[in-house]
Short mmCIF file of C-alpha atoms and ligand atoms in Angstrom, two decimals:
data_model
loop_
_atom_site.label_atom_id
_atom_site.label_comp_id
_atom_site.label_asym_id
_atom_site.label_seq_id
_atom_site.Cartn_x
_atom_site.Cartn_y
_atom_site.Cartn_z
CA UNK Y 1 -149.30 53.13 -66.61
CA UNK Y 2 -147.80 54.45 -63.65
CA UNK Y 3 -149.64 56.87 -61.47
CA UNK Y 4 -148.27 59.91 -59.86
CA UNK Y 5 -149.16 58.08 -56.43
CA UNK Y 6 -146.83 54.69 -57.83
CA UNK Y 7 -143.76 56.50 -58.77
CA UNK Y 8 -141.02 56.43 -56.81
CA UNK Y 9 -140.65 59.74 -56.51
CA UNK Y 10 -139.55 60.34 -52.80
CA UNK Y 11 -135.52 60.60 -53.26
CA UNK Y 12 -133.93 58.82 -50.44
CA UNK Y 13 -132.07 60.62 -48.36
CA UNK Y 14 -128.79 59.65 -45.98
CA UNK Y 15 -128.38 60.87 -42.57
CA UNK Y 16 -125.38 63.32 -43.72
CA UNK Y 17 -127.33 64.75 -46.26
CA UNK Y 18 -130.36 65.35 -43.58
CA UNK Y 19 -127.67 66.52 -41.42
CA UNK Y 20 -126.60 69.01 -43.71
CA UNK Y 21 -129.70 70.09 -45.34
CA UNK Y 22 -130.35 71.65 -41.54
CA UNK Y 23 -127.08 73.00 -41.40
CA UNK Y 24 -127.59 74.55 -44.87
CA UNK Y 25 -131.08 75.97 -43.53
CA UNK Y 26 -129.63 77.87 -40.86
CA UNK Y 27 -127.05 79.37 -42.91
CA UNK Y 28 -129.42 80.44 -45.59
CA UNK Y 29 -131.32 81.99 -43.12
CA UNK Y 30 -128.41 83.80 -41.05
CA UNK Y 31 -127.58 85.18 -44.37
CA UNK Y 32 -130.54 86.35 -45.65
CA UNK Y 33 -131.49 88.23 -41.77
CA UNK Y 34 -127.74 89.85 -42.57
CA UNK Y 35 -128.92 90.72 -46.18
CA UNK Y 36 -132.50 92.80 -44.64
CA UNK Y 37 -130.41 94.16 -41.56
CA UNK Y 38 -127.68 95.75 -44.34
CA UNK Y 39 -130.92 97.02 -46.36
CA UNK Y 40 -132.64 98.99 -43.60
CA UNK Y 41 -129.18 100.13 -42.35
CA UNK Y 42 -129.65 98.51 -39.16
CA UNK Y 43 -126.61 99.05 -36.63
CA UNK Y 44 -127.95 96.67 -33.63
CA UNK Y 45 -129.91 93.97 -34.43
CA UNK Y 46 -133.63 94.80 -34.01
CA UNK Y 47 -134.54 92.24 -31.31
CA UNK Y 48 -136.78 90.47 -33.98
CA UNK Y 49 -133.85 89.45 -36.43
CA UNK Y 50 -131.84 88.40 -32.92
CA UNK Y 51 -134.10 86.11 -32.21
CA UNK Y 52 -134.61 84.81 -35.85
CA UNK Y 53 -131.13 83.97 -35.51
CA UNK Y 54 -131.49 82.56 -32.46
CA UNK Y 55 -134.60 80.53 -33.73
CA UNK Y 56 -132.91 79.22 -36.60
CA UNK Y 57 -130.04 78.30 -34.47
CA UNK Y 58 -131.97 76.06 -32.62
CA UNK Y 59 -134.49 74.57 -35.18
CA UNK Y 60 -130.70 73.68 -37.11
CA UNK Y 61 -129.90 72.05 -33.14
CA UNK Y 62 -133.28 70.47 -32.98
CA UNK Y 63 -133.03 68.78 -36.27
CA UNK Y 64 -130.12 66.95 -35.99
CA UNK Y 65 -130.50 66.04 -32.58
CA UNK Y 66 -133.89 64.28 -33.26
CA UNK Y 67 -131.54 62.97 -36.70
CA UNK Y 68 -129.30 61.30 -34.22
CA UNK Y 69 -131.06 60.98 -30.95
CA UNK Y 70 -129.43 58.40 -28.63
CA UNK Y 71 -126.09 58.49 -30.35
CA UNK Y 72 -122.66 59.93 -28.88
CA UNK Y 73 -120.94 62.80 -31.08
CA UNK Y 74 -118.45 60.16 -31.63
CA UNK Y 75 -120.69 57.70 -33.37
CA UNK Y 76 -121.83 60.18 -36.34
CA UNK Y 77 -117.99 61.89 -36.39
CA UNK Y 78 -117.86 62.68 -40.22
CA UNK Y 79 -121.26 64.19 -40.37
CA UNK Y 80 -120.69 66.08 -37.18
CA UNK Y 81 -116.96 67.17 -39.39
CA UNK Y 82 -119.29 68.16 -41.77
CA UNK Y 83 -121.86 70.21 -40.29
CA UNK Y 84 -119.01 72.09 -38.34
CA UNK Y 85 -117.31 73.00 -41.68
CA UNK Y 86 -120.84 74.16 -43.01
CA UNK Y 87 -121.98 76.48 -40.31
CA UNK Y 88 -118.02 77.35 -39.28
CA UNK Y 89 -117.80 80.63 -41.74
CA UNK Y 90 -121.24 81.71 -39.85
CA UNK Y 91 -120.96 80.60 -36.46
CA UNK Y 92 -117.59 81.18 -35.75
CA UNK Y 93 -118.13 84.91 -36.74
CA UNK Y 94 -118.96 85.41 -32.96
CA UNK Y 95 -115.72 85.25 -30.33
CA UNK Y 96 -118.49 82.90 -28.12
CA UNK Y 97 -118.98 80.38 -31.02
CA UNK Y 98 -115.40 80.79 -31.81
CA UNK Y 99 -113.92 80.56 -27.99
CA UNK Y 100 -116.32 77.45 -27.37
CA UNK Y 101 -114.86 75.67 -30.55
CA UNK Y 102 -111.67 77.20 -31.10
CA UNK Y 103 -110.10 76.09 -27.17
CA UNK Y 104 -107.09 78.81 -27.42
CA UNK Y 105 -106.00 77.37 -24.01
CA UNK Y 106 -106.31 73.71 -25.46
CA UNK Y 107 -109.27 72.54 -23.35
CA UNK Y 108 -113.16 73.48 -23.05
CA UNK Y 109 -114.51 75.24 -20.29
CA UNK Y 110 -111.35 77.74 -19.48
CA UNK Y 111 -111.39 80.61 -17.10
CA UNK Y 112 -111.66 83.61 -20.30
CA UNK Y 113 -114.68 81.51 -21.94
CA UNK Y 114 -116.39 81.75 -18.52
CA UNK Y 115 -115.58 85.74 -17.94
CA UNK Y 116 -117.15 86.18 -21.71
CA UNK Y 117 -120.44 84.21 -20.30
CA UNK Y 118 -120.66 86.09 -17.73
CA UNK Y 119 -120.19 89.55 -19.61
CA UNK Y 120 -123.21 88.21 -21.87
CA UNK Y 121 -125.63 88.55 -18.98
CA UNK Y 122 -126.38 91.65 -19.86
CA UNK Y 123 -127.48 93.55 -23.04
CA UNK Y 124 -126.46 90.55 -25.33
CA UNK Y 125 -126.22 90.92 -28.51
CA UNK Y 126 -126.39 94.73 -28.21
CA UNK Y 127 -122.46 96.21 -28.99
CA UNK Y 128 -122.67 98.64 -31.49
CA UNK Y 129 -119.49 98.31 -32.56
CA UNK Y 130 -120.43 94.93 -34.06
CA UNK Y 131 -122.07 93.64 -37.26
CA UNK Y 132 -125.68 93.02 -36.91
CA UNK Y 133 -125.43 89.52 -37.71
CA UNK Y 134 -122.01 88.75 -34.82
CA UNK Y 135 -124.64 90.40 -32.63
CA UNK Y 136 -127.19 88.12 -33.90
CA UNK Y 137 -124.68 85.34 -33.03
CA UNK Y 138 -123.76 86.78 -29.42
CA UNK Y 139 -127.42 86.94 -29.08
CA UNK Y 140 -127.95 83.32 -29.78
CA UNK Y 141 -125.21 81.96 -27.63
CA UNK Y 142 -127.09 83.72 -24.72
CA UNK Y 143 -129.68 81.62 -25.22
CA UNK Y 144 -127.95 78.46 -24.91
CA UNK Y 145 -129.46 77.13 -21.73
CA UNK Y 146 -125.83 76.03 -20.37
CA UNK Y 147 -125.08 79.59 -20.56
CA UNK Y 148 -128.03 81.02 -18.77
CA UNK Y 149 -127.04 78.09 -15.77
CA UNK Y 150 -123.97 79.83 -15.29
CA UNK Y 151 -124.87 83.15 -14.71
CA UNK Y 152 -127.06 81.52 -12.15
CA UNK Y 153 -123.98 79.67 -10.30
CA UNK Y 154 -122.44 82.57 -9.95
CA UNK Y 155 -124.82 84.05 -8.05
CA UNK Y 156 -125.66 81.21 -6.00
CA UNK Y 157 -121.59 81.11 -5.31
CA UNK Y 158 -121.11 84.71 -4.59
CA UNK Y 159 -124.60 84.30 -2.16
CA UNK Y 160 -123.51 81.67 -0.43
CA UNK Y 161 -120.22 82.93 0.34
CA UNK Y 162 -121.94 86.37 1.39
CA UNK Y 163 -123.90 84.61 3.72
CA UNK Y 164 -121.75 82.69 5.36
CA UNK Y 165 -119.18 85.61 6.16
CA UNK Y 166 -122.16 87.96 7.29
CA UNK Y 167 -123.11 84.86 10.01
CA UNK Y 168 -119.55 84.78 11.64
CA UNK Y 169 -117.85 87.61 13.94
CA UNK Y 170 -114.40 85.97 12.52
CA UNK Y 171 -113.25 86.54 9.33
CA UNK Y 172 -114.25 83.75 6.22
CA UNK Y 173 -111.71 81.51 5.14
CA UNK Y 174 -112.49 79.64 1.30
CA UNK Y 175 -111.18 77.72 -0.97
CA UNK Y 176 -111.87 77.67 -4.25
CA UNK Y 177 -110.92 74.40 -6.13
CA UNK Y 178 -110.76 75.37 -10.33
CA UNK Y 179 -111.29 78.91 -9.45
CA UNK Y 180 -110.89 79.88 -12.80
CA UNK Y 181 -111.05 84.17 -12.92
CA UNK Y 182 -113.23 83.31 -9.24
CA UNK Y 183 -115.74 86.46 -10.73
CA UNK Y 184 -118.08 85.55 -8.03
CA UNK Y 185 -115.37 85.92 -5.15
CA UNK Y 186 -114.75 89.22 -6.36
CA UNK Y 187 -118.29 89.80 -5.91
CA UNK Y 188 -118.70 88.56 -2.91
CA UNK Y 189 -115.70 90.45 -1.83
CA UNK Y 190 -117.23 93.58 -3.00
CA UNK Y 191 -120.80 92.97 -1.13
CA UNK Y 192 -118.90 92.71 1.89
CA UNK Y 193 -116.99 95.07 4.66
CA UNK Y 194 -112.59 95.15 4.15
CA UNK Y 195 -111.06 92.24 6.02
CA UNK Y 196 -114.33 89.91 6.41
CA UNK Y 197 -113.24 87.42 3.38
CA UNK Y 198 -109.38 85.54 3.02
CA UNK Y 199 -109.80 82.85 0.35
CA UNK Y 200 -107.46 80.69 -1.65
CA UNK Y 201 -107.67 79.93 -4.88
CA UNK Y 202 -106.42 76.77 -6.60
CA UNK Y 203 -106.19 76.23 -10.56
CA UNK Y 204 -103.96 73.82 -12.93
CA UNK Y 205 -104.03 76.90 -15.29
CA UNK Y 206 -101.53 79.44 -13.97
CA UNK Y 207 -102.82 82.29 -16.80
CA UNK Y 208 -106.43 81.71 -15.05
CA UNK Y 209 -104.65 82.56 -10.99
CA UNK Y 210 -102.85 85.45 -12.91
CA UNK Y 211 -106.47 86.86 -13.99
CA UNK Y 212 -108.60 86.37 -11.35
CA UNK Y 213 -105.75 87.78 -8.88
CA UNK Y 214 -104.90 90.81 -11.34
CA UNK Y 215 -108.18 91.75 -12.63
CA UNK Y 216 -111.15 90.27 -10.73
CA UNK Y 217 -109.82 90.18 -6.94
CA UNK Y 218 -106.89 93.19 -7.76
CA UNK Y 219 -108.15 95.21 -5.03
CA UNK Y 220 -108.58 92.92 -2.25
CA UNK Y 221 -104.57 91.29 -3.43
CA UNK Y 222 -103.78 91.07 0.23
CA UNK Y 223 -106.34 88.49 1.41
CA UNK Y 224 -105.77 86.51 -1.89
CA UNK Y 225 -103.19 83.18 -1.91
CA UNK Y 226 -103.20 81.49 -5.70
CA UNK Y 227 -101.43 78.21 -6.18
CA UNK Y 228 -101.31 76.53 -9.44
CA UNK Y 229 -102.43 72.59 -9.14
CA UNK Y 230 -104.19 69.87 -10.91
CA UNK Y 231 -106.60 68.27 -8.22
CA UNK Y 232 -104.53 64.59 -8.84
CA UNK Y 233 -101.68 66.16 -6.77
CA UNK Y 234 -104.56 67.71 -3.95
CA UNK Y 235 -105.93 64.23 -3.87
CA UNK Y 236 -102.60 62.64 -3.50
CA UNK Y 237 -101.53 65.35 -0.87
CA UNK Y 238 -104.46 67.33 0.60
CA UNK Y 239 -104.43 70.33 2.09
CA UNK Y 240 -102.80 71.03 5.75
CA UNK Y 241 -105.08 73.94 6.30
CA UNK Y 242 -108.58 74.03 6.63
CA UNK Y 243 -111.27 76.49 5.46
CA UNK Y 244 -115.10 77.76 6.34
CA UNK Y 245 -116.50 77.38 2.89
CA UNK Y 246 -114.91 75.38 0.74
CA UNK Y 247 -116.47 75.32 -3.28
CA UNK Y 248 -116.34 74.22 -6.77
CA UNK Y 249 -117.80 74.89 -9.67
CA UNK Y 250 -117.19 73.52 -13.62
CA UNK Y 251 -114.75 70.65 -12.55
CA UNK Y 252 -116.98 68.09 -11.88
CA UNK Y 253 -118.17 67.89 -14.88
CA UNK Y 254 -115.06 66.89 -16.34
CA UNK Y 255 -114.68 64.19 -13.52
CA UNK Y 256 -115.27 60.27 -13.72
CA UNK Y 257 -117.18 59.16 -10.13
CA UNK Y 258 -114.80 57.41 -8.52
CA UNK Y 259 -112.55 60.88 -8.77
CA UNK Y 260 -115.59 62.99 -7.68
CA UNK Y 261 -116.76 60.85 -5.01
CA UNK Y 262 -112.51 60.96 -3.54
CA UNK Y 263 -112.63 65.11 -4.34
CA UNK Y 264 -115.98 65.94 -2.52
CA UNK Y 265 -114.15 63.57 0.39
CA UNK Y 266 -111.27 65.20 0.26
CA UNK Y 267 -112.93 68.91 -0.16
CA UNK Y 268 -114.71 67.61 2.80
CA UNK Y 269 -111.87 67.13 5.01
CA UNK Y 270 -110.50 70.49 4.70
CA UNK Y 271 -114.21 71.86 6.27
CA UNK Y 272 -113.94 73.14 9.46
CA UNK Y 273 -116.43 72.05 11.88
CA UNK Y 274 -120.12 73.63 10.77
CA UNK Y 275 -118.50 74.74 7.39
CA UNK Y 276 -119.87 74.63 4.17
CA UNK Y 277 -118.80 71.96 1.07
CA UNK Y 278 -120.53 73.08 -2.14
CA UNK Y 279 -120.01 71.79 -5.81
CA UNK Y 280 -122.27 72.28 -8.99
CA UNK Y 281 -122.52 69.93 -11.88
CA UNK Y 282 -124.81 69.73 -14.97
CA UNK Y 283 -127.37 67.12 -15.43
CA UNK Y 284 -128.57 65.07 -18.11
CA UNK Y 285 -131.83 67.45 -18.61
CA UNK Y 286 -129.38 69.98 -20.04
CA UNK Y 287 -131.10 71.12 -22.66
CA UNK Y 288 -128.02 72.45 -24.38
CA UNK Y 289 -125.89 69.35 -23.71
CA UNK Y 290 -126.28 68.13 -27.42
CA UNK Y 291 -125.55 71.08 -29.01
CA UNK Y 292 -122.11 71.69 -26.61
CA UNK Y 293 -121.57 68.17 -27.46
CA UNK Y 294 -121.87 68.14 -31.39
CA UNK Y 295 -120.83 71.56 -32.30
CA UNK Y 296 -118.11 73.07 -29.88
CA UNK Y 297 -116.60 69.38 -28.94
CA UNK Y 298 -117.39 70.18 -25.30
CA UNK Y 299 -118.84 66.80 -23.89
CA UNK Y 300 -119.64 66.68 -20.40
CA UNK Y 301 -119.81 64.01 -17.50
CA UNK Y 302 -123.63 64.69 -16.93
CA UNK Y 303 -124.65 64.13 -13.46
CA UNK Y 304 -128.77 63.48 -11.84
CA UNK Y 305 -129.20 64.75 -8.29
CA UNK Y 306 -128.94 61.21 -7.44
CA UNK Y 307 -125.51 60.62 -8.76
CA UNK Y 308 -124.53 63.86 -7.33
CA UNK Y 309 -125.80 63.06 -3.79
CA UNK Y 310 -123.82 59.80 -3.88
CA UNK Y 311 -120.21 61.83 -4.21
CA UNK Y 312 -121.31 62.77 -1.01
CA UNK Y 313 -122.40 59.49 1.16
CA UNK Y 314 -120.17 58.52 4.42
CA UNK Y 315 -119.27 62.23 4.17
CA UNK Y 316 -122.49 64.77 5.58
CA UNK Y 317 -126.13 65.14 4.44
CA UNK Y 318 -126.56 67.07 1.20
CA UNK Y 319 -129.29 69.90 0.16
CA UNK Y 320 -129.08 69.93 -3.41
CA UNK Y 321 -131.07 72.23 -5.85
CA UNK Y 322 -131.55 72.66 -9.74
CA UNK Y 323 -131.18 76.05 -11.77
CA UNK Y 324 -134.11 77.72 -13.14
CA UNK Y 325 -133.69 76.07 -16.78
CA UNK Y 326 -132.76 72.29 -14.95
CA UNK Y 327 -129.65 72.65 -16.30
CA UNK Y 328 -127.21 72.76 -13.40
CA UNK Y 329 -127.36 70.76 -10.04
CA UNK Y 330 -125.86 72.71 -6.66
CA UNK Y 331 -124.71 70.47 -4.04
CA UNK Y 332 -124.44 72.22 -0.48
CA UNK Y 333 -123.50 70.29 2.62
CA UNK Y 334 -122.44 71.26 5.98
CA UNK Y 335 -119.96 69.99 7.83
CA UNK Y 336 -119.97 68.03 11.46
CA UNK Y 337 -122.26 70.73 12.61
C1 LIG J 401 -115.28 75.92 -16.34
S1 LIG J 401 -113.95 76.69 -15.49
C2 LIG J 401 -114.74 77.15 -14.00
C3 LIG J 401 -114.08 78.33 -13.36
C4 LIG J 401 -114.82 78.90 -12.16
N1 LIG J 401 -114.92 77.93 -11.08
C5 LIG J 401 -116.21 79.38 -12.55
O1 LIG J 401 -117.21 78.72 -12.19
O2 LIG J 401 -116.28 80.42 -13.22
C6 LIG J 401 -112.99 75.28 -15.06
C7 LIG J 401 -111.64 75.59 -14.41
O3 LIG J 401 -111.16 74.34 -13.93
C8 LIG J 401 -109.77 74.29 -14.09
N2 LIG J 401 -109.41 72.86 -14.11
C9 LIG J 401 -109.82 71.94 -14.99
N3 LIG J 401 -109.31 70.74 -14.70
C10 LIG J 401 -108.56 70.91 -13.58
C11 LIG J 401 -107.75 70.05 -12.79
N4 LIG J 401 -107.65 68.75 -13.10
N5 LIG J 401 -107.09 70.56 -11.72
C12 LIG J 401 -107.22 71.88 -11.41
N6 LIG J 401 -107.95 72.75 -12.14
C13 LIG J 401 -108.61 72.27 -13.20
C14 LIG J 401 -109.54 75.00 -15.40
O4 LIG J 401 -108.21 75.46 -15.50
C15 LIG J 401 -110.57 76.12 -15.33
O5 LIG J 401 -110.02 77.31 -14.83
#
């Protein structure tokens, strides 16, 4: 006879359908925390079903990361298909999910998704003229750690370039390489007195120049220059001119290290004597790397503070720091002081 403790009993599972049954979870849940929130009438998410969201978000994330741990997105491609189309019709109800997967400029990371980061900095997930579950969603993407690092490099940015200006009696000359919508140059332009602060901007994506000259830096036009450029041609032809603070931020991480190590170099060249070179990349502790990875397509070129500090040997010694979360590494050097 066979006993209850004999049988085979346990069905045996694949990876997809592991993969899915935590996909499946999350949407269950997201559904049902939409199902209370239209029962009680609810306009804004109470905080509790935000973060239910936001839990079940992650505990989907967790899941199949610890499913798949020590595999690239690449090597589990149909399940990751999969899990995209399951949690799609949810996730992609908020424009952050959406941006982050959709690309509408055809590559990750562009200027627009960065402007809607930073907009999420405060009050996320708390528009009234949403559904309570897209404000759920907004909610959740605020917690992505990634996310939370970038609010922080703006401020280190928009510091740093503060700083600098308020410890000259000539005005600040920077360059921005990838400026993207340069939100923390506005900033910085705003903290400071009228004609302190010239910078130049330089972006591949001309709509990105057009926005951060029209709508972030509008006011201070006159001490703006934009020039649309990939960095190939800048490392092919640098720059005549040279610059007081010179910065990046969110290229690097798109960048194998022989090009990183020759940009820092040539960033480095267009310092002027006691200047400042600063870049910021992310590094492997990301704790949102998988998720950016598996479910917005958005790999990055992870980077330890040691890897980071080698872009800049032969070049000038190198402070570097790590965002509250560990996320993000900033690289500051100065110059030939
Ligand atoms: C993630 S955004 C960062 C924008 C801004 N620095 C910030 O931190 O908010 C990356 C920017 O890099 C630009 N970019 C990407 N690859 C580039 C390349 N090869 N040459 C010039 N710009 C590039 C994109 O157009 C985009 O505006």
């Amino acid at each position: 006879m066979t006993t209850l403790i004999d049988a085979p009993h346990t069905p045996s599972f694949d990876l997809r359908s592991l993969i899915l049954a935590a996909g499946e979870t999350f949407v269950e849940r997201a559904y049902a925390l939409e199902k209370d929130a239209k029962r009680t009438g609810q306009g804004i998410p109470s905080l509790g079903m935000r973060e239910a969201v936001a839990a079940a978000y992650w505990q989907m994330i967790n899941e199949v990361e610890r499913l798949v741990v020590g595999a690239a997105a690449n090597q589990h491609r149909e399940e990751q298909r999969a899990l995209l189309a399951l949690t799609a019709p949810v996730l992609l109800r908020s424009e952050y999910f959406a941006r982050s997967y959709l690309k509408p400029q055809g590559y990750a990371g562009d200027y627009r998704m960065m402007e809607m980061m930073y907009d999420l900095e405060h009050q996320p997930g708390e528009d009234p003229y949403k559904a309570p579950l897209v404000n759920a969603l907004d909610y959740t993407f605020s917690t992505i750690h990634s996310v939370r690092a970038v609010w922080e490099r703006r401020r280190y940015l928009r510091d740093l370039i503060v700083q600098e200006a308020k410890e000259r009696t000539t005005p600040l000359r920077v360059l921005d390489i990838a400026c993207g919508g340069a939100r923390y140059i506005g900033e910085a332009f705003a903290a400071l007195p009228e004609g302190v602060l010239s910078v130049h901007l330089i972006d591949q994506d001309p709509s990105a120049l057009a926005y951060a000259e029209g709508r972030n830096l509008n006011h201070w036009r006159e001490h703006v220059r934009t020039q649309c450029l990939p960095i190939k041609t800048l490392l092919t032809a640098p720059l005549a001119e040279t610059y007081d603070v010179v910065i990046s931020s969110g290229l690097f991480d798109y960048l194998d290290q022989p090009t990183a190590r020759h940009l820092v170099h040539t960033m480095g060249r267009s310092v002027n004597p006691g200047g400042v070179l600063a870049i910021t990349n992310f590094h492997p502790e990301d704790a949102s790397a998988f998720c950016k990875d598996w479910l917005a397509d958005w790999p990055l070129i992870l980077r330890t503070e040691a890897q980071v500090a080698e872009l800049f040997e032969g070049l000038a010694p190198v402070i570097l720091s790590r965002s509250t979360e560990r996320s993000l590494v900033f690289a500051q050097s100065r110059i030939n002081v």
